[in-house]
Short mmCIF file of C-alpha atoms in Angstrom, two decimals:
data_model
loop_
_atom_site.label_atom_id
_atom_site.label_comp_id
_atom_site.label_asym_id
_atom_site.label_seq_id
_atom_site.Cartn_x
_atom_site.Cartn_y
_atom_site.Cartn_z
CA UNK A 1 -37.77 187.59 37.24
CA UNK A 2 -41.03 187.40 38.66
CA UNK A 3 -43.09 185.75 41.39
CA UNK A 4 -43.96 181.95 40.16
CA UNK A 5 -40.19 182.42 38.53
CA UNK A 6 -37.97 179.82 38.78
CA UNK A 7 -34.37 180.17 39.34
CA UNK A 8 -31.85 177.23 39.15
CA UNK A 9 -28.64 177.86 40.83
CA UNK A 10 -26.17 174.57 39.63
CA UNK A 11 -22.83 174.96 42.05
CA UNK A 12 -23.55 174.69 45.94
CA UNK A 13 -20.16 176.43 46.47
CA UNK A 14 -19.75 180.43 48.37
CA UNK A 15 -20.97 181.61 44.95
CA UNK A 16 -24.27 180.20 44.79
CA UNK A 17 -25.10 180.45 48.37
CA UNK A 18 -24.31 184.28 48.10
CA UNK A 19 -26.59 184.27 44.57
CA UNK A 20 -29.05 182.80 46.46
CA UNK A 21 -29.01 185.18 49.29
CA UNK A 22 -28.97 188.23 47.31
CA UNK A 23 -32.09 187.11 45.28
CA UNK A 24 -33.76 186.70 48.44
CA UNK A 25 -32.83 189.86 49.97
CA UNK A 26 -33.43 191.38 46.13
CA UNK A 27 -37.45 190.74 46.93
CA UNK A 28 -37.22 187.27 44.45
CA UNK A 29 -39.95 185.23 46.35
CA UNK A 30 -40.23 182.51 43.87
CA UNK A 31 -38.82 179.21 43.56
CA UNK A 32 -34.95 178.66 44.47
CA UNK A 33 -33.31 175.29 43.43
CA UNK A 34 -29.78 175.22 44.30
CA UNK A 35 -28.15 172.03 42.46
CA UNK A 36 -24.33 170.93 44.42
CA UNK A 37 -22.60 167.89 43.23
CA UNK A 38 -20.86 167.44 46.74
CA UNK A 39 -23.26 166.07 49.07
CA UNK A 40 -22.53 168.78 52.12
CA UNK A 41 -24.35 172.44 51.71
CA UNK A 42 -21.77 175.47 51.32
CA UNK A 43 -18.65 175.49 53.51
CA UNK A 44 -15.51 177.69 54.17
CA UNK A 45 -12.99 175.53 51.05
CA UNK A 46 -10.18 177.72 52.21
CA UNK A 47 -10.26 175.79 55.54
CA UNK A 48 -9.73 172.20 53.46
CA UNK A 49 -5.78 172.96 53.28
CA UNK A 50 -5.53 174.77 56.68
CA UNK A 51 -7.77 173.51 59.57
CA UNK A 52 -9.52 170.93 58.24
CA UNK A 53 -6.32 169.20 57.60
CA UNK A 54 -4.66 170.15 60.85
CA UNK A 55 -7.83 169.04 62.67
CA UNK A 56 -8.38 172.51 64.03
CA UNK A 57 -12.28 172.36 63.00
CA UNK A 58 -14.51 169.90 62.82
CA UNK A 59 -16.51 169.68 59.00
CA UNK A 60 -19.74 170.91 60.75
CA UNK A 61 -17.57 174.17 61.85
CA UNK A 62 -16.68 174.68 58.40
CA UNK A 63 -20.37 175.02 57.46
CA UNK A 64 -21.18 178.59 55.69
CA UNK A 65 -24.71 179.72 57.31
CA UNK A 66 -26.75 182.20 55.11
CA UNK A 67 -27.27 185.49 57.16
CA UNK A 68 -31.11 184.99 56.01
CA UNK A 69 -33.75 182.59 55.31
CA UNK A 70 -33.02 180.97 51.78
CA UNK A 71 -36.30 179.14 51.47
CA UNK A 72 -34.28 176.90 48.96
CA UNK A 73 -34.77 173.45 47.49
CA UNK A 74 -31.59 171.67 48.12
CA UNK A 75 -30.23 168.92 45.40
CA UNK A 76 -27.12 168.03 47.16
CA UNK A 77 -25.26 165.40 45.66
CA UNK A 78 -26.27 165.79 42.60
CA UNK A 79 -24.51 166.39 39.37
CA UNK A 80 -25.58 168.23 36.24
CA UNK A 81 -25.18 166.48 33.45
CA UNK A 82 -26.01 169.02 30.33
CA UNK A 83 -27.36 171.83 30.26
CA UNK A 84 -30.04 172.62 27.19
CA UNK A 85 -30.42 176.46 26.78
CA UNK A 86 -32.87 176.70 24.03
CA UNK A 87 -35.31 174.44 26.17
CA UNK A 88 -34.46 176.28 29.23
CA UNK A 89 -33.58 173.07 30.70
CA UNK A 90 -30.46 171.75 33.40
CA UNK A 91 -30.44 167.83 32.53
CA UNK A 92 -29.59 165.45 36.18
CA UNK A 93 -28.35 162.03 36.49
CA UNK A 94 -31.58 159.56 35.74
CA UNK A 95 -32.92 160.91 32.92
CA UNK A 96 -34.62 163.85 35.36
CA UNK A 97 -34.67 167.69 34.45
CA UNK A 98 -35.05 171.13 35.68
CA UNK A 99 -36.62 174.03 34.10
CA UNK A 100 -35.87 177.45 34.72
CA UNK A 101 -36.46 180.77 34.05
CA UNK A 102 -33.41 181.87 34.83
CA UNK A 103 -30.03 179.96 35.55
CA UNK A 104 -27.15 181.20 37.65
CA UNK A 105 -23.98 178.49 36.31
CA UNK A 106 -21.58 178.28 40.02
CA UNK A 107 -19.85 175.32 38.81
CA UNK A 108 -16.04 176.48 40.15
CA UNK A 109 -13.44 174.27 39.13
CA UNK A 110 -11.55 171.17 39.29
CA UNK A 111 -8.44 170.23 40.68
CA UNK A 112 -5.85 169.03 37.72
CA UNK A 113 -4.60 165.99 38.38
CA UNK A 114 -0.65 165.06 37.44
CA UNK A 115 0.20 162.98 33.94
CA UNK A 116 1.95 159.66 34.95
CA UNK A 117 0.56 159.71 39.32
CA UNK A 118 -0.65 156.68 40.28
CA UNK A 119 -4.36 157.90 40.55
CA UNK A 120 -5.48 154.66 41.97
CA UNK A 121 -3.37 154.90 44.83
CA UNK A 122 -5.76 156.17 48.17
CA UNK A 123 -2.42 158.20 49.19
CA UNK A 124 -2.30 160.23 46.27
CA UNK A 125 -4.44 162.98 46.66
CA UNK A 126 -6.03 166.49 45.10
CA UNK A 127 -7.20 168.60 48.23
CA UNK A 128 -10.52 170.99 47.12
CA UNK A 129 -13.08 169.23 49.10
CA UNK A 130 -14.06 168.04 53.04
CA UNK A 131 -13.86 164.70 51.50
CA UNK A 132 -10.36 165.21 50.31
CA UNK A 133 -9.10 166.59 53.29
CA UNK A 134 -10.14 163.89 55.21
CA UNK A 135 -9.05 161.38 52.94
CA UNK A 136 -5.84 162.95 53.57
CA UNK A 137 -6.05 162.94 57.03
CA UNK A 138 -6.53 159.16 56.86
CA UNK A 139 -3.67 158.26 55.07
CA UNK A 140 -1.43 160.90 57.52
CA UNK A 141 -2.86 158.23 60.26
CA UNK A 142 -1.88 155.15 58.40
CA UNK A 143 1.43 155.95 58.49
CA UNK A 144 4.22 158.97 60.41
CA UNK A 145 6.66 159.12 57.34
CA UNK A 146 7.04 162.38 55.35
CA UNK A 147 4.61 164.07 53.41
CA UNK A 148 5.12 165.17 49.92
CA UNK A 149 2.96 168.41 47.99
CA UNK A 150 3.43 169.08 44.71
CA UNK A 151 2.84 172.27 43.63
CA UNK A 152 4.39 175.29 44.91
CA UNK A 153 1.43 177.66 44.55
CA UNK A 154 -0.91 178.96 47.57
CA UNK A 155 -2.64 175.85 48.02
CA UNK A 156 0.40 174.02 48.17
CA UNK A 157 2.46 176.03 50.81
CA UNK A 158 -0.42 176.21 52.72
CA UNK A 159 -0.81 172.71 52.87
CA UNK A 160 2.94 172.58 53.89
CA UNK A 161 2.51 174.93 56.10
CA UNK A 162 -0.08 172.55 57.56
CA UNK A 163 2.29 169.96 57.81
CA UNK A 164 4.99 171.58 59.93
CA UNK A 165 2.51 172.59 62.31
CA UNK A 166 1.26 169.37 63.05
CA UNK A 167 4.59 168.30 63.37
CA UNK A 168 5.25 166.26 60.11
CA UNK A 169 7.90 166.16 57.50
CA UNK A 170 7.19 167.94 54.63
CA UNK A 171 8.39 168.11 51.04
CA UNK A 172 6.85 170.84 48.24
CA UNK A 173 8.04 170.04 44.86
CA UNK A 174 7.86 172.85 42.11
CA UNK A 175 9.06 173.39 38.68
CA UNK A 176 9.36 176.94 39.59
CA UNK A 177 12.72 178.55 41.15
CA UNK A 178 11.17 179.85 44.45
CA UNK A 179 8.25 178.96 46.32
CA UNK A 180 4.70 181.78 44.98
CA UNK A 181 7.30 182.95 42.50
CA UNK A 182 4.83 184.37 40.68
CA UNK A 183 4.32 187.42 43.41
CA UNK A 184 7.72 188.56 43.13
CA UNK A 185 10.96 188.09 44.79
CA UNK A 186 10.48 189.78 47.92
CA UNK A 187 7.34 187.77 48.87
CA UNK A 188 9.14 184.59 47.42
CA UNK A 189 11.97 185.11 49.33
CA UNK A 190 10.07 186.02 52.51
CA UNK A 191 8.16 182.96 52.19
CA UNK A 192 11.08 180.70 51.65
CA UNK A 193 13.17 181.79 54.83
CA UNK A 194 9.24 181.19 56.86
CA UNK A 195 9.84 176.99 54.99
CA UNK A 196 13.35 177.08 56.06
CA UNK A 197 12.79 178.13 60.04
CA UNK A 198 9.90 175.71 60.16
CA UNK A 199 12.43 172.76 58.65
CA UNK A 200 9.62 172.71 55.59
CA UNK A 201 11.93 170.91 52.81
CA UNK A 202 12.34 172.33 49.44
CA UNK A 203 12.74 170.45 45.94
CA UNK A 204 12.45 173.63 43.79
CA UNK A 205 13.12 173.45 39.80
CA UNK A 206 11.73 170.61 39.44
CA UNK A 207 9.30 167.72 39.13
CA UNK A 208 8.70 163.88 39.64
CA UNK A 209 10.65 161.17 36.86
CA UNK A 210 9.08 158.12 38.39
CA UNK A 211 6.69 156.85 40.93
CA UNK A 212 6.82 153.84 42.87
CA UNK A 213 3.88 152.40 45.06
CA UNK A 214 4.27 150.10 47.73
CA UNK A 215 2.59 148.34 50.24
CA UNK A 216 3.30 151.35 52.80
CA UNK A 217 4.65 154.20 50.91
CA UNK A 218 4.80 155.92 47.91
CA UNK A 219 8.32 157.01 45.74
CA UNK A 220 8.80 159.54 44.37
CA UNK A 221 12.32 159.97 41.76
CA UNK A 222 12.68 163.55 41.08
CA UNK A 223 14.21 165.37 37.97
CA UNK A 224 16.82 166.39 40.16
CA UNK A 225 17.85 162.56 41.51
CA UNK A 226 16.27 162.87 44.62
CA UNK A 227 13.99 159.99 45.79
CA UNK A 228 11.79 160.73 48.42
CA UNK A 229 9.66 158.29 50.55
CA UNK A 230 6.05 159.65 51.59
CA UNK A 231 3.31 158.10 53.26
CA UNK A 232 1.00 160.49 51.48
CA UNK A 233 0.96 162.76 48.01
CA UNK A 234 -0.85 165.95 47.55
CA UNK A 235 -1.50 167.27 44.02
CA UNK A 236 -1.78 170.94 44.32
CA UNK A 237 -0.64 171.96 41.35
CA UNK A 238 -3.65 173.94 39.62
CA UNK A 239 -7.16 173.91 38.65
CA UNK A 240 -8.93 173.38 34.95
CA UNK A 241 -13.18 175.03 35.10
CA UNK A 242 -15.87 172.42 35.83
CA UNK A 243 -17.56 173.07 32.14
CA UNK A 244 -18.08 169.46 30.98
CA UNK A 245 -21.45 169.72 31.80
CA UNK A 246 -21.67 172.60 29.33
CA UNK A 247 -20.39 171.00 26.12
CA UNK A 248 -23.17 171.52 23.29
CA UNK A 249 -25.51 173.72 25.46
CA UNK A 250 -24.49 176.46 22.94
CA UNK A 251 -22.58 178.38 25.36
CA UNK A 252 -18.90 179.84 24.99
CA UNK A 253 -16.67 177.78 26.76
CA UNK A 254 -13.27 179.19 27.01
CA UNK A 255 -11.20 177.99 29.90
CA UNK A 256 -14.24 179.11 31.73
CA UNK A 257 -17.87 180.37 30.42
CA UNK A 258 -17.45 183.26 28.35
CA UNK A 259 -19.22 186.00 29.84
CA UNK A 260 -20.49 190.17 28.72
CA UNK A 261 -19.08 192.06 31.44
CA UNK A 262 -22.40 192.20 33.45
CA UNK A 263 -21.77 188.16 33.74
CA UNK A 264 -24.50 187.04 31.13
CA UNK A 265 -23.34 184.33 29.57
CA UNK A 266 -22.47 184.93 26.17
CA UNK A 267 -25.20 184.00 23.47
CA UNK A 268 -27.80 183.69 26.72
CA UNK A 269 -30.91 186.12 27.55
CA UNK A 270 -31.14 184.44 31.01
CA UNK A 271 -27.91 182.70 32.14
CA UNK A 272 -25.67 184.56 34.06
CA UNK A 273 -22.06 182.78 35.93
CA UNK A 274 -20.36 183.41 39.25
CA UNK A 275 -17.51 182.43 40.62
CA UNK A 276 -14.24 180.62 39.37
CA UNK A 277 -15.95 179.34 36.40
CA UNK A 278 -16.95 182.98 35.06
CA UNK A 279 -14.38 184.45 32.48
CA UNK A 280 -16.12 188.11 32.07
CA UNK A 281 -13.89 191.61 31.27
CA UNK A 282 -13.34 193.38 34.08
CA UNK A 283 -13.88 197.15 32.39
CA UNK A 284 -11.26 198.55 35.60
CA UNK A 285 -8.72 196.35 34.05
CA UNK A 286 -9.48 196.29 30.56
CA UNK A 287 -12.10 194.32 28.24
CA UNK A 288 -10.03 191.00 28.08
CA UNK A 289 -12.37 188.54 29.39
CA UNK A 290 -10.36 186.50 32.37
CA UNK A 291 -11.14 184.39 35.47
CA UNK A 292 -10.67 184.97 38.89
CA UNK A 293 -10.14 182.39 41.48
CA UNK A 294 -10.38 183.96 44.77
CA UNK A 295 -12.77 184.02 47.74
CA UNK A 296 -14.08 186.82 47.61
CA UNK A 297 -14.47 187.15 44.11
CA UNK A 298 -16.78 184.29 44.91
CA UNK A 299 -18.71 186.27 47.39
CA UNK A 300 -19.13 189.67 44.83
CA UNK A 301 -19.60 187.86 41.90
CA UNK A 302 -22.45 185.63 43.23
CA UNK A 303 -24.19 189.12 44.31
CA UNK A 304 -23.53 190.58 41.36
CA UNK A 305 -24.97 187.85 38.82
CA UNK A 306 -27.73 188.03 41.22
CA UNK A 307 -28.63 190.88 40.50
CA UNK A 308 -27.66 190.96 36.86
CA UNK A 309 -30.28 188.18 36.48
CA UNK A 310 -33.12 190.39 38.33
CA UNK A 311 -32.58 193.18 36.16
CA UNK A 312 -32.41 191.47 32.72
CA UNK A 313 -29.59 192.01 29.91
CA UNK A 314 -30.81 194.77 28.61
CA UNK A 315 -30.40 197.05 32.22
CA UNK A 316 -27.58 194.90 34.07
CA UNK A 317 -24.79 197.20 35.15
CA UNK A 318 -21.43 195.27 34.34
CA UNK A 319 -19.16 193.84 37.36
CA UNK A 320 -16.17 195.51 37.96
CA UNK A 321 -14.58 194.44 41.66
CA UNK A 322 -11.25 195.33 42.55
CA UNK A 323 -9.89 192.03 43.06
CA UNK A 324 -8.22 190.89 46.82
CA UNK A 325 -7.42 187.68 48.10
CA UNK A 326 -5.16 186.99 51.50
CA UNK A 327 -4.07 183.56 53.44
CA UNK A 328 -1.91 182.70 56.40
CA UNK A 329 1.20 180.79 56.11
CA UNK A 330 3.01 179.91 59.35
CA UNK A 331 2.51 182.97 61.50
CA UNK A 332 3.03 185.75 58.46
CA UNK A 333 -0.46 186.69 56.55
CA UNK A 334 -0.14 187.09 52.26
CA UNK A 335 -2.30 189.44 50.80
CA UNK A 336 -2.92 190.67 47.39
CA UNK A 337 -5.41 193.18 45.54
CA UNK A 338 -5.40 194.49 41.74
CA UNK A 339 -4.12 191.76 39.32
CA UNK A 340 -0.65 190.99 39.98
CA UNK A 341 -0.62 188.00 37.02
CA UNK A 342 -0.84 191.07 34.60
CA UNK A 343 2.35 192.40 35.74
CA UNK A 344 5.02 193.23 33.45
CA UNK A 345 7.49 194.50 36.08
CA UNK A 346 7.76 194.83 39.71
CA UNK A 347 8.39 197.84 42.15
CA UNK A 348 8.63 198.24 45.75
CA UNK A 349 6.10 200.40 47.28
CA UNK A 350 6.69 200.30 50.97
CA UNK A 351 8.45 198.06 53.48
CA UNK A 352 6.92 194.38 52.61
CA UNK A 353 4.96 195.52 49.62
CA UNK A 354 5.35 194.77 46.10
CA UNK A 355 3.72 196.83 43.29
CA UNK A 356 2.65 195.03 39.80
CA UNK A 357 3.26 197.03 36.85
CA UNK A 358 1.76 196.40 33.35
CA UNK A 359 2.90 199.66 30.54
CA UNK A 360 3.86 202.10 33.26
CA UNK A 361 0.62 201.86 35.25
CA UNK A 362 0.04 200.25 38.53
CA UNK A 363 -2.12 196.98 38.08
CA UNK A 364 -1.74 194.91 41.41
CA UNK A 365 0.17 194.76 44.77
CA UNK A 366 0.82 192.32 46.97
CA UNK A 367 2.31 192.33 50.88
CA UNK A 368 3.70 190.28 53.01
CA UNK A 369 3.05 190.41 56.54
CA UNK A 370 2.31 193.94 56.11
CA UNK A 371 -1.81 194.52 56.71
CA UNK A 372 -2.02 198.04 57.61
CA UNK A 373 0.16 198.77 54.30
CA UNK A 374 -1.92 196.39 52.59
CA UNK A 375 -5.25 198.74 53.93
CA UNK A 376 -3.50 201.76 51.45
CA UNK A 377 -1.90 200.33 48.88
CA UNK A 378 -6.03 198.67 48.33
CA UNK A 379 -7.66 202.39 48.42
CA UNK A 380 -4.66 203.70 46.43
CA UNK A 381 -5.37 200.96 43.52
CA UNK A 382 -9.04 202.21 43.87
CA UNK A 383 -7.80 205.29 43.16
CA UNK A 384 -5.89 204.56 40.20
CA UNK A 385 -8.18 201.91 38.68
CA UNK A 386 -11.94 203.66 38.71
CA UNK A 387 -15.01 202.11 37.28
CA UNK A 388 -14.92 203.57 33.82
CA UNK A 389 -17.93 206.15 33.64
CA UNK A 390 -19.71 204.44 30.32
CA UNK A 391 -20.11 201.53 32.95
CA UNK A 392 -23.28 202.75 34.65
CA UNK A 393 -26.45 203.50 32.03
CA UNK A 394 -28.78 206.15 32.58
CA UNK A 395 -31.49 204.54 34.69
CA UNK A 396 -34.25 202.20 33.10
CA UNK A 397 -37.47 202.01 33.85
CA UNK A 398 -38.76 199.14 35.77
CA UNK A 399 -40.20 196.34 34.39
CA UNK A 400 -43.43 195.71 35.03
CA UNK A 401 -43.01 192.16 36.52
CA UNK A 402 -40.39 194.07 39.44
CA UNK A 403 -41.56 194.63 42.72
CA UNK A 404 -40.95 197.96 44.17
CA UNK A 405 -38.96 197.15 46.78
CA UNK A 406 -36.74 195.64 44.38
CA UNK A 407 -35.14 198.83 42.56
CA UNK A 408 -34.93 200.69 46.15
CA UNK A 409 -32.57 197.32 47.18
CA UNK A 410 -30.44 197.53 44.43
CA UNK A 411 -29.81 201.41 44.87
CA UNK A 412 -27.36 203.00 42.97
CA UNK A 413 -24.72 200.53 44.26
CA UNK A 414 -24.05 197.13 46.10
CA UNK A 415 -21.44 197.45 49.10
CA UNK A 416 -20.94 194.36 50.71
CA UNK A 417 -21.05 195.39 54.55
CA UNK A 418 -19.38 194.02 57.04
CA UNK A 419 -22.38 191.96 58.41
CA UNK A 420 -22.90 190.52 55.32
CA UNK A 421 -19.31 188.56 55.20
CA UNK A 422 -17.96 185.58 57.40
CA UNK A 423 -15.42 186.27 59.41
CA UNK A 424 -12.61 184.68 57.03
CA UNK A 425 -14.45 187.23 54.55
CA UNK A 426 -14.15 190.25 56.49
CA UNK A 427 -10.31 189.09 57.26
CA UNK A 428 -9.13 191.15 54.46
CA UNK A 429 -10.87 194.42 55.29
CA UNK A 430 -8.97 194.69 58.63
CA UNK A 431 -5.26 194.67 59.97
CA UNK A 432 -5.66 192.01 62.55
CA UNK A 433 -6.90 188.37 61.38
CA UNK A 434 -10.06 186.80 62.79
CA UNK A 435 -9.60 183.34 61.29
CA UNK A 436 -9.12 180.68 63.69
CA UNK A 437 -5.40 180.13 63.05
CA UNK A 438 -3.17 179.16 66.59
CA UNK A 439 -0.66 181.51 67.74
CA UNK A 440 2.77 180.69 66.96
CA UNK A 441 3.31 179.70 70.73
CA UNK A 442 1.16 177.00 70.38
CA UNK A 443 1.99 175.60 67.33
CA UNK A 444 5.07 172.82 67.26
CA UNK A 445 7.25 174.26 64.87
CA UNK A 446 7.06 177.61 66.68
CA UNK A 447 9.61 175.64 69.75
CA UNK A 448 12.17 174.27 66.98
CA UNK A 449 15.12 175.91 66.46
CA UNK A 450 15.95 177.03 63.26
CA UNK A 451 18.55 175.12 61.58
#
């Protein structure tokens, strides 16, 4: 990429605000266009579940400010339509394109919606955007009957969470036997007994029958005979990639865009993906191409395609993060780094911490409540999952088009310091959270007794 370049960034999300940035701060002084289908620039989404919903922040507070001047052209609103690689073209609504010399694809993902919901009805909900959460907060208004969240992942417990601190009834329905089953039974258990002090409700092992909409409520008839009455319905209960867009641009899609491991696109000389939507093999792990859905893996992975796409295919170093993701739920803080989903068995490793194992080697841990553990057991998996030496080529010369300052920025490596990150960012890299979350005193649940 060159001066009088133009790069199209389509996904307004964490990942292509932190593409942007480190193009910018990569010497790229040619044109930006940054392409978002929501109408609002970047924001913090993890807040949509937590204080967005609770009413903790205002939308505006939730804005994500670049840490330097973009100098982008903003087409907010907006909504790829198809993408046409050979041409070099991104296709918008109205018959109108974009050309580009290179492409950074930050589409994310969508939320799934539920077979057989009512859809129609304004008090069934997904929650990914602002939008959504304040849709939900409207229909909480309209009426002070329980709430019901289906879905017993992160998204939904946090959203129960939610709940019991503003002092509402709360139901999470899962198909699973225990609440984040999926990080073992310590955490599941942990998180469980945090539902059952708070008076959160459980309907575990299993899932809705029949639905009923009325003029005030909504039904719900559960597998297990239970009918529950809710004034609102969230839908938490997973995510498909936003690829539609994508179909016939001669691209892999594979739950995801199929990526090399230095995030070009497969079958592309000058598309590279970020973000949720990126399935690429992470060579720490092994060369199975997979997705990652996590914050921060929006924040590195933006960078890195970044800079991918300033060095060309032919020089790109591949991306190999060590994954980590954290969230609060009640007044206890999750945290995981590696890949616990590749886990074959579970150990303990400390005191709150469990260890993923996949054919005897460590692959992923995950702690509960436990963030100075959580600050060893991440070096440790550092440790024990390197960067593979083939990763890094011997050095290639510049191209000609590259400015000099650009191959002194890149240096041999890309840490993301600590000024670089928001604070919710930087709230895994410490042992006391910064996120504005209220201190059990002050929350509602925090004064009823358990029972």
């Amino acid at each position: 990429m060159s001066d009088g370049d133009r790069i199209v960034i389509v996904g307004a999300g964490v990942a292509g605000l932190r593409s942007a940035e480190r193009l910018r701060e990569l010497g790229f002084d040619g044109e930006i266009v940054l392409v978002g289908d929501e109408p609002r620039k970047p924001y913090h989404r993890p807040m949509v579940s937590k204080e967005l919903i609770t009413g903790g922040v205002k939308p505006v507070a939730a804005s994500l400010e670049p840490y330097l001047d973009l100098d982008v052209h903003w087409r907010l609103g907006t909504r790829a339509t198809w993408l046409d690689s050979k041409e070099r073209t991104v296709h918008l609504p109205g018959g109108e394109s974009l050309w580009y010399d290179g492409l950074i694809i930050a589409t994310g993902v969508h939320p799934r919606h539920l077979p057989g919901s009512p859809r129609h009805d304004p008090r069934v909900r997904v929650l990914r955007t602002v939008e959504d959460s304040l849709a939900v907060r409207r229909a909480l208004g309209n009426s002070n009957k329980s709430v019901v969240v289906i879905g017993s992942g992160l998204i939904g417990n946090e959203f129960a969470a939610s709940m019991r601190y503003m002092g509402r009834d709360v139901t999470l329905i899962g198909h699973a036997k225990a609440p984040l089953h999926r990080f073992g039974e310590r955490i599941s258990s942990a998180l469980t007994k945090e539902h059952q002090h708070h008076r959160a409700k459980l309907a575990m092992n299993t899932e809705v029958r029949n639905w009923i909409s009325t003029k005030e409520t909504v039904g719900l008839h559960l597998t297990n005979n239970q009918f529950l009455v809710a004034s609102c319905v969230v839908l938490s209960i997973g995510s498909v990639p936003a690829v539609d867009w994508l179909r016939g641009s001669e691209l892999t899609i594979e739950d995801g865009v199929l990526c090399e491991a230095t995030l070009f696109a497969v079958g592309a000389e000058d598309v590279v993906v970020a973000g949720d939507v990126a399935k690429w093999p992470n060579l720490r792990i092994d060369e199975t191409p997979r997705r990652v859905e996590h914050w921060m893996n929006g924040v590195e992975s933006g960078r890195a395609a970044a800079e991918s796409l300033m060095l060309g295919r032919g020089n790109a170093r591949p991306y190999t993060p060590l994954p980590r993701a954290w969230s609060s739920l009640y007044d206890a803080r999750l945290q995981t780094v590696g890949m616990p989903s590749l886990g074959k068995d579970t150990i303990e490793l400390s005191d709150g911490v469990t260890g993923f194992v996949r054919d005897g080697r460590l692959i992923g841990a995950a702690g509960w409540d436990r963030p100075k553990a959580m600050i060893h057991w991440t070096a440790e998996l550092d440790r024990r999952l390197p960067v593979p030496e083939p990763v890094f080529p011997a050095p290639a010369p510049a191209p000609a088009v590259a400015e000099p300052s650009f191959a002194a920025a890149l240096g041999e490596s890309t840490p993301i310091g600590e000024d670089v990150l928001a604070p919710f960012e930087r709230d895994f890299l410490s042992d006391t959270p910064t996120a504005a979350v209220p201190a059990q005193e002050e929350m509602p649940w925090a004064r009823v007794p358990a029972g």
